[in-house]
């Protein structure tokens, strides 16, 4: 049924375009930062990313408000386009924590591209951009709690994945260069020990969020359908992701599962996460309507 | 023989206590779970035959792939996980419990060497004075210490958040509680579906899993059903107005209760969820030769028998026929007639053109009089285990926060005349604790 009266919210769309441009610029500046190691450039990269983040926050807020003006008021988290935008936003939020609290700015070079990818995809491929009214099944506050916690969790896993890629590059270079510290771009990376720790920390943030995301999803399903768990493909995949990260956490307690194996497990976990988010909708069928 | 036996049980115990088993089980559950997301679960055989060859179906069936989350091997994996979890906890918990209940109160040389954070400094005063000073200091700045005297030296021990050591076990216990809740639900619960037409009621439902009829213990009546649309035509809200009747008497507070998607009705442990709806159409059948008209009420896709044998099924209904049949307007239905001898024919009936069926030339003439009533479809669930599951979920979140974000911090002080040795350690985030510890030491020096 493509007969809905779709109304295109123009202003927030423009702001999303600016956001995309900011993230692209931030990524380029981050790459320059990697090459020339100038602190000023690093600062510029972060500021550009945050500028995009602020614009995006305003745009999401406006879209929310616009939906009320259209009389179909709901949080902008109701279709694939909106969720990808929110995912991008969450990734930059998680990066901000690593940058401002833990002071590892250079991680941005490997995290901001994920956010950019999300925005580009949303703008180019998914963009009807229209605000649609919510079907009855989605009219619940549980939607808000469920989606927000899940996506913040996914974003933390994106950071862990970015950091793990850095780990693998750095570890490989160090191996090749013997014990002499690696030169070039890689020299900018934090030490492998720090990267490994960041990987763990990011998963430590993501895992509780995913857990709460799954629980709120179950609570909502129970509230709406009377069954908290029905092994629907989306539910099952979120559980699969949860198993993978639980395995990651336990593997840290046995020897040998820090560093490289941990980085590989973290990247695998993120691939599973992306499949859970997108693959399930695009390739499998089920209850969840995003991307339908 | 006995040694062999003991070594076997030991080996079995060690097997179940190993973290390698947990990791294998977690990965194993993750990978096998994928199967059920690729092969459609609990579909009809017809549907499977459409996708797979007979031999594939036989293999999948024997492996339980068509209902894999309830197959013996998947359940076995879950049981192994539970046993593993319990065994690991039995093995490790006593040691952790001891650390909580009987902390090391005295920092001897061995302990001091094992701590990465220590400070040693001179302070004026005899041991007893220093002890009192430090006790006050730690109480104010960190936590009230326990004082032990050994050979004229005083040992202070203070700690924070010791309970967070139990976080991991709270998480593991929560998983078992969730399993228990799920088992209670599947043993004592029931799931089903009821359909109620406006003005009618139901008193029981059929359990989807056992096929048994479950008596509600009361009746549930539908007064009215409504659909509201957005201006675009997309559905906005489905509403059923339900009344619970006990011994024929309406239950106060549950008279004409509105339920919508995401806002169910619960009474006596059974919950009703708005799930689907449909309309009842009214048709009239007349003999071409004349005689009394015969009224038929039928829901979409539900066969109704006709006088003189045969069935009629409303295969499709549309509120406006004009896009399909230019030149005509208004509501229409497509009816499939099946006669007693099995021959089928389909006919279109238009509410605005009652004469339309005449041209078919049949012995009977049908007219469509329009929609008369709605019926509502409600999911019914009785799950006495669900609160146990939520309890487990709450515990899990609490346990994860304890395990990840709280740190058991301990500080020891050894006090002799004119001298204090301070030691400390944290179970998490040692660098963060170090900042705090150094600050403590700095303040102490200025005392
Ligand atoms: C096969 C079953 C499992 C076993 C045998 C097991 C065993 C263990 C053990 C021995 C530890 C380390 C405790 C310590 O020494 O500090 C641990 C930690 C932990 N387990 Fe499990 N576990 C199992 C399943 C799970 C599952 C399914 C979860 C999912 C939430 C989980 C969550 C955790 C968490 C969050 C930690 C703490 C990790 C950390 O501090 O980084 N466990 N587990």
PDB file of C-alpha atoms in Angstrom, chain B residues 146-276:
ATOM      1  CA  UNK B 146      38.436  -2.403  61.277  1.00  0.00           C
ATOM      2  CA  UNK B 147      41.284  -2.224  63.787  1.00  0.00           C
ATOM      3  CA  UNK B 148      43.501  -5.202  64.652  1.00  0.00           C
ATOM      4  CA  UNK B 149      46.450  -5.149  67.013  1.00  0.00           C
ATOM      5  CA  UNK B 150      49.406  -7.425  66.328  1.00  0.00           C
ATOM      6  CA  UNK B 151      52.629  -7.243  68.370  1.00  0.00           C
ATOM      7  CA  UNK B 152      52.125  -3.624  69.353  1.00  0.00           C
ATOM      8  CA  UNK B 153      51.439  -2.571  65.781  1.00  0.00           C
ATOM      9  CA  UNK B 154      48.004  -1.511  64.663  1.00  0.00           C
ATOM     10  CA  UNK B 155      46.429  -2.683  61.405  1.00  0.00           C
ATOM     11  CA  UNK B 156      43.547  -0.852  59.861  1.00  0.00           C
ATOM     12  CA  UNK B 157      41.419  -2.292  57.102  1.00  0.00           C
ATOM     13  CA  UNK B 158      38.728  -0.409  55.217  1.00  0.00           C
ATOM     14  CA  UNK B 159      36.775  -1.400  52.139  1.00  0.00           C
ATOM     15  CA  UNK B 160      34.066  -0.211  49.777  1.00  0.00           C
ATOM     16  CA  UNK B 161      31.546  -2.033  47.600  1.00  0.00           C
ATOM     17  CA  UNK B 162      32.598  -5.526  48.608  1.00  0.00           C
ATOM     18  CA  UNK B 163      29.232  -6.897  47.459  1.00  0.00           C
ATOM     19  CA  UNK B 164      29.988  -6.162  43.836  1.00  0.00           C
ATOM     20  CA  UNK B 165      32.169  -9.282  43.860  1.00  0.00           C
ATOM     21  CA  UNK B 166      28.870 -11.165  43.774  1.00  0.00           C
ATOM     22  CA  UNK B 167      27.756  -9.409  40.585  1.00  0.00           C
ATOM     23  CA  UNK B 168      28.861 -12.220  38.304  1.00  0.00           C
ATOM     24  CA  UNK B 169      26.965 -14.746  40.393  1.00  0.00           C
ATOM     25  CA  UNK B 170      23.876 -12.580  40.407  1.00  0.00           C
ATOM     26  CA  UNK B 171      24.038 -12.573  36.586  1.00  0.00           C
ATOM     27  CA  UNK B 172      24.401 -16.335  36.446  1.00  0.00           C
ATOM     28  CA  UNK B 173      21.641 -16.886  38.999  1.00  0.00           C
ATOM     29  CA  UNK B 174      19.409 -14.583  36.956  1.00  0.00           C
ATOM     30  CA  UNK B 175      19.817 -16.801  33.903  1.00  0.00           C
ATOM     31  CA  UNK B 176      18.657 -19.796  35.915  1.00  0.00           C
ATOM     32  CA  UNK B 177      15.713 -17.813  37.293  1.00  0.00           C
ATOM     33  CA  UNK B 178      14.696 -16.848  33.753  1.00  0.00           C
ATOM     34  CA  UNK B 179      14.816 -20.520  32.751  1.00  0.00           C
ATOM     35  CA  UNK B 180      12.666 -21.423  35.752  1.00  0.00           C
ATOM     36  CA  UNK B 181      10.165 -18.738  34.751  1.00  0.00           C
ATOM     37  CA  UNK B 182      10.064 -20.081  31.204  1.00  0.00           C
ATOM     38  CA  UNK B 183       9.488 -23.630  32.477  1.00  0.00           C
ATOM     39  CA  UNK B 184       6.680 -22.474  34.794  1.00  0.00           C
ATOM     40  CA  UNK B 185       5.107 -20.687  31.840  1.00  0.00           C
ATOM     41  CA  UNK B 186       5.254 -23.640  29.502  1.00  0.00           C
ATOM     42  CA  UNK B 187       4.023 -26.082  32.180  1.00  0.00           C
ATOM     43  CA  UNK B 188       1.166 -24.119  33.731  1.00  0.00           C
ATOM     44  CA  UNK B 189       0.442 -21.571  31.029  1.00  0.00           C
ATOM     45  CA  UNK B 190      -1.543 -21.621  27.806  1.00  0.00           C
ATOM     46  CA  UNK B 191      -1.662 -19.616  24.603  1.00  0.00           C
ATOM     47  CA  UNK B 192      -4.514 -19.341  22.190  1.00  0.00           C
ATOM     48  CA  UNK B 193      -6.776 -17.210  20.044  1.00  0.00           C
ATOM     49  CA  UNK B 194     -10.425 -16.284  20.222  1.00  0.00           C
ATOM     50  CA  UNK B 195     -12.695 -14.601  17.747  1.00  0.00           C
ATOM     51  CA  UNK B 196     -15.752 -12.747  19.024  1.00  0.00           C
ATOM     52  CA  UNK B 197     -18.442 -11.185  16.880  1.00  0.00           C
ATOM     53  CA  UNK B 198     -20.080  -7.987  18.062  1.00  0.00           C
ATOM     54  CA  UNK B 199     -22.857  -8.866  20.485  1.00  0.00           C
ATOM     55  CA  UNK B 200     -21.449 -12.306  21.242  1.00  0.00           C
ATOM     56  CA  UNK B 201     -19.177 -13.793  23.878  1.00  0.00           C
ATOM     57  CA  UNK B 202     -16.705 -16.596  24.576  1.00  0.00           C
ATOM     58  CA  UNK B 203     -15.990 -18.664  27.697  1.00  0.00           C
ATOM     59  CA  UNK B 204     -13.000 -20.757  26.669  1.00  0.00           C
ATOM     60  CA  UNK B 205     -10.124 -21.022  24.248  1.00  0.00           C
ATOM     61  CA  UNK B 206      -8.018 -23.779  22.711  1.00  0.00           C
ATOM     62  CA  UNK B 207      -4.386 -24.043  23.806  1.00  0.00           C
ATOM     63  CA  UNK B 208      -2.214 -23.806  20.720  1.00  0.00           C
ATOM     64  CA  UNK B 209       0.349 -26.292  21.986  1.00  0.00           C
ATOM     65  CA  UNK B 210      -1.689 -28.998  23.692  1.00  0.00           C
ATOM     66  CA  UNK B 211      -4.905 -28.628  21.706  1.00  0.00           C
ATOM     67  CA  UNK B 212      -6.862 -28.745  24.974  1.00  0.00           C
ATOM     68  CA  UNK B 213      -9.767 -26.444  25.678  1.00  0.00           C
ATOM     69  CA  UNK B 214      -9.044 -24.056  28.523  1.00  0.00           C
ATOM     70  CA  UNK B 215     -12.023 -22.761  30.457  1.00  0.00           C
ATOM     71  CA  UNK B 216     -11.753 -19.053  31.223  1.00  0.00           C
ATOM     72  CA  UNK B 217     -13.915 -19.354  34.337  1.00  0.00           C
ATOM     73  CA  UNK B 218     -15.901 -16.368  33.076  1.00  0.00           C
ATOM     74  CA  UNK B 219     -17.207 -15.063  29.791  1.00  0.00           C
ATOM     75  CA  UNK B 220     -15.898 -12.256  27.673  1.00  0.00           C
ATOM     76  CA  UNK B 221     -18.394 -10.300  25.589  1.00  0.00           C
ATOM     77  CA  UNK B 222     -17.730  -7.899  22.727  1.00  0.00           C
ATOM     78  CA  UNK B 223     -20.121  -4.980  22.502  1.00  0.00           C
ATOM     79  CA  UNK B 224     -18.458  -3.180  19.656  1.00  0.00           C
ATOM     80  CA  UNK B 225     -15.353  -3.045  17.512  1.00  0.00           C
ATOM     81  CA  UNK B 226     -14.036   0.070  15.772  1.00  0.00           C
ATOM     82  CA  UNK B 227     -11.219   0.910  13.375  1.00  0.00           C
ATOM     83  CA  UNK B 228      -9.915   4.437  13.117  1.00  0.00           C
ATOM     84  CA  UNK B 229      -7.906   5.545  10.088  1.00  0.00           C
ATOM     85  CA  UNK B 230      -5.344   8.251   9.449  1.00  0.00           C
ATOM     86  CA  UNK B 231      -6.364  10.750   6.774  1.00  0.00           C
ATOM     87  CA  UNK B 232      -4.078   8.804   4.429  1.00  0.00           C
ATOM     88  CA  UNK B 233      -6.153   5.673   4.877  1.00  0.00           C
ATOM     89  CA  UNK B 234      -3.597   3.776   6.955  1.00  0.00           C
ATOM     90  CA  UNK B 235      -5.072   2.211  10.101  1.00  0.00           C
ATOM     91  CA  UNK B 236      -4.514   4.246  13.250  1.00  0.00           C
ATOM     92  CA  UNK B 237      -6.232   2.319  15.991  1.00  0.00           C
ATOM     93  CA  UNK B 238      -8.186  -0.916  16.425  1.00  0.00           C
ATOM     94  CA  UNK B 239     -10.568  -0.869  19.402  1.00  0.00           C
ATOM     95  CA  UNK B 240     -12.560  -3.632  21.030  1.00  0.00           C
ATOM     96  CA  UNK B 241     -15.039  -2.816  23.787  1.00  0.00           C
ATOM     97  CA  UNK B 242     -15.100  -5.838  26.043  1.00  0.00           C
ATOM     98  CA  UNK B 243     -17.067  -6.778  29.141  1.00  0.00           C
ATOM     99  CA  UNK B 244     -16.147  -9.533  31.561  1.00  0.00           C
ATOM    100  CA  UNK B 245     -19.136 -11.431  32.925  1.00  0.00           C
ATOM    101  CA  UNK B 246     -18.983 -13.722  35.884  1.00  0.00           C
ATOM    102  CA  UNK B 247     -22.037 -15.951  36.429  1.00  0.00           C
ATOM    103  CA  UNK B 248     -23.765 -13.738  33.931  1.00  0.00           C
ATOM    104  CA  UNK B 249     -23.039 -10.606  35.966  1.00  0.00           C
ATOM    105  CA  UNK B 250     -20.711  -7.894  34.603  1.00  0.00           C
ATOM    106  CA  UNK B 251     -17.594  -7.463  36.713  1.00  0.00           C
ATOM    107  CA  UNK B 252     -17.306  -3.878  38.005  1.00  0.00           C
ATOM    108  CA  UNK B 253     -14.435  -2.017  36.365  1.00  0.00           C
ATOM    109  CA  UNK B 254     -14.438  -4.393  33.410  1.00  0.00           C
ATOM    110  CA  UNK B 255     -17.587  -3.205  31.746  1.00  0.00           C
ATOM    111  CA  UNK B 256     -17.121  -1.990  28.195  1.00  0.00           C
ATOM    112  CA  UNK B 257     -13.356  -1.826  28.707  1.00  0.00           C
ATOM    113  CA  UNK B 258     -11.592  -0.525  25.616  1.00  0.00           C
ATOM    114  CA  UNK B 259      -8.618  -2.575  24.520  1.00  0.00           C
ATOM    115  CA  UNK B 260      -6.273  -1.601  21.713  1.00  0.00           C
ATOM    116  CA  UNK B 261      -2.992  -2.937  20.349  1.00  0.00           C
ATOM    117  CA  UNK B 262      -0.411  -2.336  23.082  1.00  0.00           C
ATOM    118  CA  UNK B 263      -3.066  -2.074  25.776  1.00  0.00           C
ATOM    119  CA  UNK B 264      -4.474  -5.497  26.673  1.00  0.00           C
ATOM    120  CA  UNK B 265      -7.032  -6.608  29.244  1.00  0.00           C
ATOM    121  CA  UNK B 266      -6.099  -8.981  32.053  1.00  0.00           C
ATOM    122  CA  UNK B 267      -8.516 -10.807  34.318  1.00  0.00           C
ATOM    123  CA  UNK B 268      -7.730 -13.692  36.667  1.00  0.00           C
ATOM    124  CA  UNK B 269      -4.304 -14.331  35.181  1.00  0.00           C
ATOM    125  CA  UNK B 270      -5.502 -14.456  31.582  1.00  0.00           C
ATOM    126  CA  UNK B 271      -4.688 -11.621  29.223  1.00  0.00           C
ATOM    127  CA  UNK B 272      -6.426 -10.695  25.971  1.00  0.00           C
ATOM    128  CA  UNK B 273      -4.519  -8.845  23.281  1.00  0.00           C
ATOM    129  CA  UNK B 274      -6.002  -7.038  20.302  1.00  0.00           C
ATOM    130  CA  UNK B 275      -4.658  -8.962  17.358  1.00  0.00           C
ATOM    131  CA  UNK B 276      -6.889  -8.925  14.303  1.00  0.00           C
TER     132      UNK B 276
END
